[in-house]
Coordinates of C-alpha atoms (C1' of nucleotides) in Angstrom, one line a residue:
Chain A
M1 CA 68.9 -88.4 76.5
P2 CA 66.0 -86.6 74.5
K3 CA 62.6 -88.5 76.1
K4 CA 61.3 -90.2 73.5
P5 CA 57.7 -89.1 72.5
T6 CA 54.5 -91.1 74.3
F7 CA 51.5 -91.6 71.4
S8 CA 48.4 -91.5 73.8
R9 CA 46.5 -94.0 71.1
S10 CA 48.8 -95.0 68.2
P11 CA 51.7 -93.0 66.0
C12 CA 49.3 -92.2 63.2
P13 CA 49.7 -87.9 63.1
L14 CA 45.8 -88.3 62.8
A15 CA 45.1 -89.7 66.2
V16 CA 47.6 -87.7 67.9
S17 CA 46.1 -84.2 66.5
L18 CA 42.6 -85.5 67.4
D19 CA 43.9 -85.9 70.8
I20 CA 44.7 -82.6 70.8
L21 CA 41.9 -81.1 68.7
G22 CA 39.2 -84.2 68.6
D23 CA 36.5 -82.1 70.2
K24 CA 33.8 -79.4 69.7
W25 CA 35.4 -76.5 70.9
S26 CA 39.3 -76.5 70.5
L27 CA 39.1 -75.6 66.4
I28 CA 36.4 -73.0 67.4
V29 CA 38.7 -71.3 69.6
I30 CA 41.7 -71.7 67.3
R31 CA 38.9 -70.1 64.5
D32 CA 38.6 -67.3 66.0
L33 CA 42.2 -66.2 66.9
F34 CA 42.4 -66.4 63.1
R35 CA 39.6 -63.9 63.1
G36 CA 41.7 -61.7 65.3
V37 CA 40.2 -62.4 68.8
T38 CA 42.3 -62.3 71.5
R39 CA 40.3 -61.9 74.8
Y40 CA 38.5 -64.1 76.9
N41 CA 35.3 -62.3 76.9
D42 CA 35.3 -61.9 72.9
F43 CA 35.9 -65.1 72.6
L44 CA 32.6 -65.9 74.6
K45 CA 30.8 -63.6 71.8
S46 CA 31.1 -65.6 69.6
P47 CA 28.2 -67.2 68.3
E48 CA 28.3 -71.1 68.8
G49 CA 28.2 -69.7 72.8
V50 CA 30.9 -71.4 74.5
T51 CA 30.7 -71.4 78.2
T52 CA 33.1 -70.1 80.9
N53 CA 33.9 -73.3 81.9
I54 CA 34.9 -74.9 78.5
L55 CA 36.7 -71.8 77.1
A56 CA 39.1 -71.4 80.1
E57 CA 39.8 -74.7 79.9
R58 CA 40.7 -74.9 76.5
L59 CA 42.6 -71.9 76.5
K60 CA 44.9 -73.9 79.2
R61 CA 44.9 -77.1 77.0
L62 CA 45.5 -75.0 73.7
E63 CA 48.6 -73.3 75.7
A64 CA 50.1 -76.7 77.1
H65 CA 49.8 -78.1 74.2
G66 CA 52.0 -75.0 72.5
L67 CA 49.4 -73.7 70.2
I68 CA 48.6 -70.4 71.9
S69 CA 50.0 -68.2 74.4
K70 CA 49.4 -65.4 76.6
S71 CA 51.0 -61.7 77.6
A72 CA 49.3 -59.6 80.0
Y73 CA 48.4 -56.4 78.5
Q74 CA 47.8 -54.8 82.0
E75 CA 48.6 -55.4 85.6
N76 CA 46.4 -54.9 88.4
P77 CA 44.7 -57.0 87.9
V78 CA 46.6 -58.9 85.0
R79 CA 44.6 -59.9 81.9
Y80 CA 45.9 -61.6 79.1
D81 CA 45.9 -61.0 75.2
Y82 CA 45.8 -64.5 73.8
A83 CA 47.8 -65.3 70.3
L84 CA 48.1 -68.1 68.3
T85 CA 51.9 -70.0 68.2
E86 CA 53.8 -70.8 65.3
K87 CA 52.4 -74.2 65.7
G88 CA 48.7 -73.4 65.9
R89 CA 49.0 -70.5 62.9
A90 CA 49.9 -74.0 61.0
L91 CA 46.4 -75.1 61.2
G92 CA 45.5 -72.7 59.3
P93 CA 44.9 -75.1 56.2
V94 CA 43.1 -77.4 58.3
L95 CA 40.4 -74.9 59.2
R96 CA 40.3 -74.3 55.4
E97 CA 39.5 -77.9 54.2
I98 CA 37.2 -78.3 57.3
A99 CA 35.4 -75.1 56.3
R100 CA 35.6 -76.0 52.4
W101 CA 34.4 -79.4 53.3
G102 CA 31.3 -77.7 55.3
N103 CA 30.9 -74.8 52.7
A104 CA 30.5 -77.8 49.9
H105 CA 28.2 -79.7 51.6
Y106 CA 25.9 -78.1 53.9
P107 CA 24.4 -74.8 51.7
G108 CA 23.5 -72.1 53.9
T109 CA 26.8 -72.2 55.8
Y110 CA 28.7 -68.7 55.1
K111 CA 31.7 -68.6 53.2
P112 CA 34.7 -67.1 56.0
P113 CA 35.0 -63.7 55.5
F114 CA 38.9 -63.8 57.4
K115 CA 42.0 -65.6 55.9
V116 CA 42.8 -68.5 57.7
G117 CA 46.3 -69.3 57.4
Chain B
M1 CA 8.9 -76.5 50.2
P2 CA 12.5 -77.2 50.7
K3 CA 13.5 -77.6 54.0
K4 CA 15.8 -74.7 55.4
P5 CA 18.9 -76.0 57.2
T6 CA 18.9 -75.3 60.9
F7 CA 22.7 -75.1 62.5
S8 CA 23.0 -76.2 66.1
R9 CA 25.5 -73.7 66.7
S10 CA 25.7 -71.2 63.9
P11 CA 26.0 -71.1 60.3
C12 CA 30.1 -71.6 60.6
P13 CA 31.0 -73.8 58.2
L14 CA 33.6 -75.1 60.9
A15 CA 31.2 -74.8 63.6
V16 CA 28.9 -77.5 61.5
S17 CA 31.4 -79.4 60.4
L18 CA 32.6 -79.9 64.1
D19 CA 29.0 -80.7 65.1
I20 CA 29.1 -84.0 62.6
L21 CA 33.4 -84.6 63.2
G22 CA 34.3 -83.1 66.4
D23 CA 35.0 -85.5 68.9
K24 CA 38.1 -88.6 68.4
W25 CA 37.1 -91.5 66.8
S26 CA 34.7 -90.2 63.6
L27 CA 37.7 -89.4 61.5
I28 CA 39.8 -92.6 62.7
V29 CA 36.7 -94.5 61.3
I30 CA 36.8 -92.7 57.9
R31 CA 41.1 -92.8 57.6
D32 CA 40.3 -96.8 58.1
L33 CA 37.8 -96.5 55.2
F34 CA 40.2 -94.7 53.4
R35 CA 43.0 -97.3 54.2
G36 CA 40.2 -99.9 53.1
V37 CA 38.8 -101.2 55.9
T38 CA 35.0 -102.0 55.2
R39 CA 34.3 -104.6 57.8
Y40 CA 33.1 -103.8 61.3
N41 CA 35.6 -106.2 63.1
D42 CA 38.7 -104.8 60.9
F43 CA 38.1 -101.6 62.1
L44 CA 38.1 -102.9 65.8
K45 CA 41.8 -104.3 65.3
S46 CA 43.0 -100.7 64.6
P47 CA 45.9 -99.8 67.1
E48 CA 43.4 -96.8 68.8
G49 CA 41.5 -99.6 70.1
V50 CA 37.9 -97.8 69.7
T51 CA 35.7 -99.8 72.2
T52 CA 32.1 -101.8 70.4
N53 CA 29.7 -99.5 71.7
I54 CA 31.5 -96.5 70.3
L55 CA 32.4 -98.1 67.2
A56 CA 28.5 -99.3 66.5
E57 CA 27.2 -95.6 67.3
R58 CA 29.7 -93.9 65.2
L59 CA 28.6 -96.4 61.8
K60 CA 25.7 -95.3 62.4
R61 CA 26.3 -91.4 62.7
L62 CA 28.2 -91.3 60.0
E63 CA 25.6 -93.2 57.7
A64 CA 23.3 -91.0 59.4
H65 CA 24.7 -88.3 58.1
G66 CA 25.6 -89.7 54.8
L67 CA 29.2 -89.8 54.7
I68 CA 28.9 -93.7 55.0
S69 CA 26.8 -96.2 53.2
K70 CA 26.8 -99.8 53.9
S71 CA 25.5 -102.9 52.0
A72 CA 25.2 -106.7 52.9
Y73 CA 27.8 -109.0 51.5
Q74 CA 25.6 -112.0 53.1
E75 CA 22.4 -113.0 54.1
N76 CA 22.0 -115.5 56.9
P77 CA 22.7 -113.8 59.5
V78 CA 23.3 -110.7 56.6
R79 CA 26.1 -108.8 57.6
Y80 CA 27.4 -105.7 55.9
D81 CA 30.4 -103.4 54.2
Y82 CA 30.9 -100.0 54.7
A83 CA 32.0 -97.4 51.9
L84 CA 32.5 -94.2 51.6
T85 CA 30.0 -92.1 50.1
E86 CA 31.0 -89.0 47.6
K87 CA 30.8 -86.9 51.2
G88 CA 32.9 -88.9 53.1
R89 CA 35.3 -88.7 50.1
A90 CA 35.8 -85.1 50.0
L91 CA 37.1 -85.6 53.6
G92 CA 40.1 -86.3 51.8
P93 CA 42.0 -82.8 52.1
V94 CA 40.7 -82.4 55.5
L95 CA 42.4 -85.9 56.7
R96 CA 45.5 -84.9 55.0
E97 CA 45.7 -81.6 56.6
I98 CA 45.5 -82.9 59.8
A99 CA 47.7 -85.8 59.4
R100 CA 50.6 -83.0 57.5
W101 CA 50.1 -81.0 60.8
G102 CA 50.8 -84.1 63.1
N103 CA 53.5 -84.7 61.3
A104 CA 55.2 -81.4 61.5
H105 CA 54.5 -81.1 64.8
Y106 CA 55.6 -84.4 66.3
P107 CA 58.6 -86.4 65.2
G108 CA 57.5 -90.2 65.1
T109 CA 54.3 -90.0 63.7
Y110 CA 54.2 -92.1 60.5
K111 CA 53.8 -90.8 57.2
P112 CA 50.4 -91.9 55.8
P113 CA 51.2 -94.8 53.6
F114 CA 47.9 -95.1 51.9
K115 CA 46.6 -92.1 49.4
V116 CA 44.0 -90.5 51.2
G117 CA 41.2 -88.2 48.4
Chain C
dA1 C1' 27.0 -133.9 68.9
dT2 C1' 29.5 -130.9 71.5
dA3 C1' 32.4 -127.4 72.4
dT4 C1' 34.7 -123.6 70.5
dA5 C1' 35.2 -119.9 67.2
dT6 C1' 34.0 -115.6 64.4
dC7 C1' 31.3 -111.9 62.9
dA8 C1' 28.4 -107.7 64.4
dC9 C1' 26.6 -105.9 67.4
dT10 C1' 24.2 -104.2 72.4
dT11 C1' 23.5 -104.1 77.0
dT12 C1' 25.3 -102.6 81.6
dC13 C1' 27.8 -99.6 84.5
dA14 C1' 31.5 -96.7 86.3
dT15 C1' 34.0 -92.9 85.0
dT16 C1' 34.9 -88.5 82.5
dT17 C1' 33.4 -84.5 80.1
dT18 C1' 29.9 -81.5 79.2
dG19 C1' 26.5 -77.7 79.8
dC20 C1' 24.5 -74.6 82.9
dA21 C1' 24.1 -71.4 86.4
dA22 C1' 26.0 -68.7 90.1
dG23 C1' 29.6 -66.8 92.5
dT24 C1' 34.4 -65.0 92.6
dT25 C1' 38.4 -61.0 92.7
dA26 C1' 39.9 -57.3 91.0
dT27 C1' 39.2 -52.2 89.3
dA28 C1' 36.8 -48.4 87.2
dT29 C1' 32.8 -45.5 86.6
dG30 C1' 28.3 -43.2 87.5
Chain D
dC1 C1' 27.2 -46.8 97.3
dA2 C1' 25.9 -49.5 93.4
dT3 C1' 26.6 -50.9 89.3
dA4 C1' 29.6 -52.9 85.7
dT5 C1' 33.5 -54.9 83.4
dA6 C1' 37.1 -59.0 82.8
dA7 C1' 39.1 -63.0 83.6
dC8 C1' 37.7 -66.7 85.7
dT9 C1' 36.4 -70.5 89.5
dT10 C1' 32.5 -73.6 91.6
dG11 C1' 29.0 -76.8 92.0
dC12 C1' 26.1 -80.0 90.0
dA13 C1' 22.8 -82.2 87.0
dA14 C1' 23.1 -84.5 82.2
dA15 C1' 25.4 -86.8 78.5
dA16 C1' 29.1 -89.2 76.3
dT17 C1' 32.7 -92.4 77.2
dG18 C1' 35.1 -96.8 78.1
dA19 C1' 35.2 -101.5 79.7
dA20 C1' 33.7 -105.5 79.9
dA21 C1' 30.3 -108.8 79.6
dG22 C1' 26.2 -110.6 77.1
dT23 C1' 23.6 -112.3 72.5
dG24 C1' 22.1 -114.4 68.2
dA25 C1' 23.4 -116.6 64.2
dT26 C1' 26.3 -119.5 61.8
dA27 C1' 30.2 -122.3 61.0
dT28 C1' 34.2 -125.4 62.3
dA29 C1' 37.1 -128.7 65.4
dT30 C1' 37.1 -132.8 68.2

DNA sequence: ATATATCACTTTCATTTTGCAAGTTATATG
DNA sequence: CATATAACTTGCAAAATGAAAGTGATATAT
């Protein structure tokens, strides 16, 4: 029988989404993937300055939740490219609206130069 | 002279917004305000079960950032109603897109029965 | 009058998460 | 051989969170 989804806090779509995305780094990683970043070291170069342990943990979490996937781009040693899944790409409108709100209320923030969604 | 805005992490509108909203509770409080909740005890009744210390701290933070305001609805002892400011109401589209994403990817989450934005 | 209840918090303390720095493994380059 | 690069992991201190109890003012019930 199909497993019934269990909701950590409530069946509210906002609460369920925040359980996955509600922190200061997950959406920054998603943003970078939209920008075209695919490799560990390049995520580290973003101006927000995520630390190595947090980045590694977030990449694992986002993969576990099906928002991103990784594929080896070389063997010996094996190294990975990260990419958005459909589910991750579907966050485009969320990023767009958050950025729009930030632009409207925090003068000096830049307009995203990349297409999101 | 006008104070130049200082950005904690970067001038990215997403990063700046996440510095304010990037946690598991702030947007839940904003959602409840959209639903019509205005008082401390009623926020506590939401199914996510925010604790008293976290709720009090978030209400202060959101007020400090200008997303909500409070007004006394009685004296002796003075008690407050909380309300969204324009800046807070402007988060409607953000809530809507997050809820839409949650609905699309987590079957069983309910469709928000209240108008947002 | 005394006891219980409600509202809006605050305080305490244990657990969890974060941030910072350094270390690791495998290969490539000078 | 020494340094560099990529992708992490580990250790530890500091900050944030969660659970529970306490506080102060007033209202209501017995």
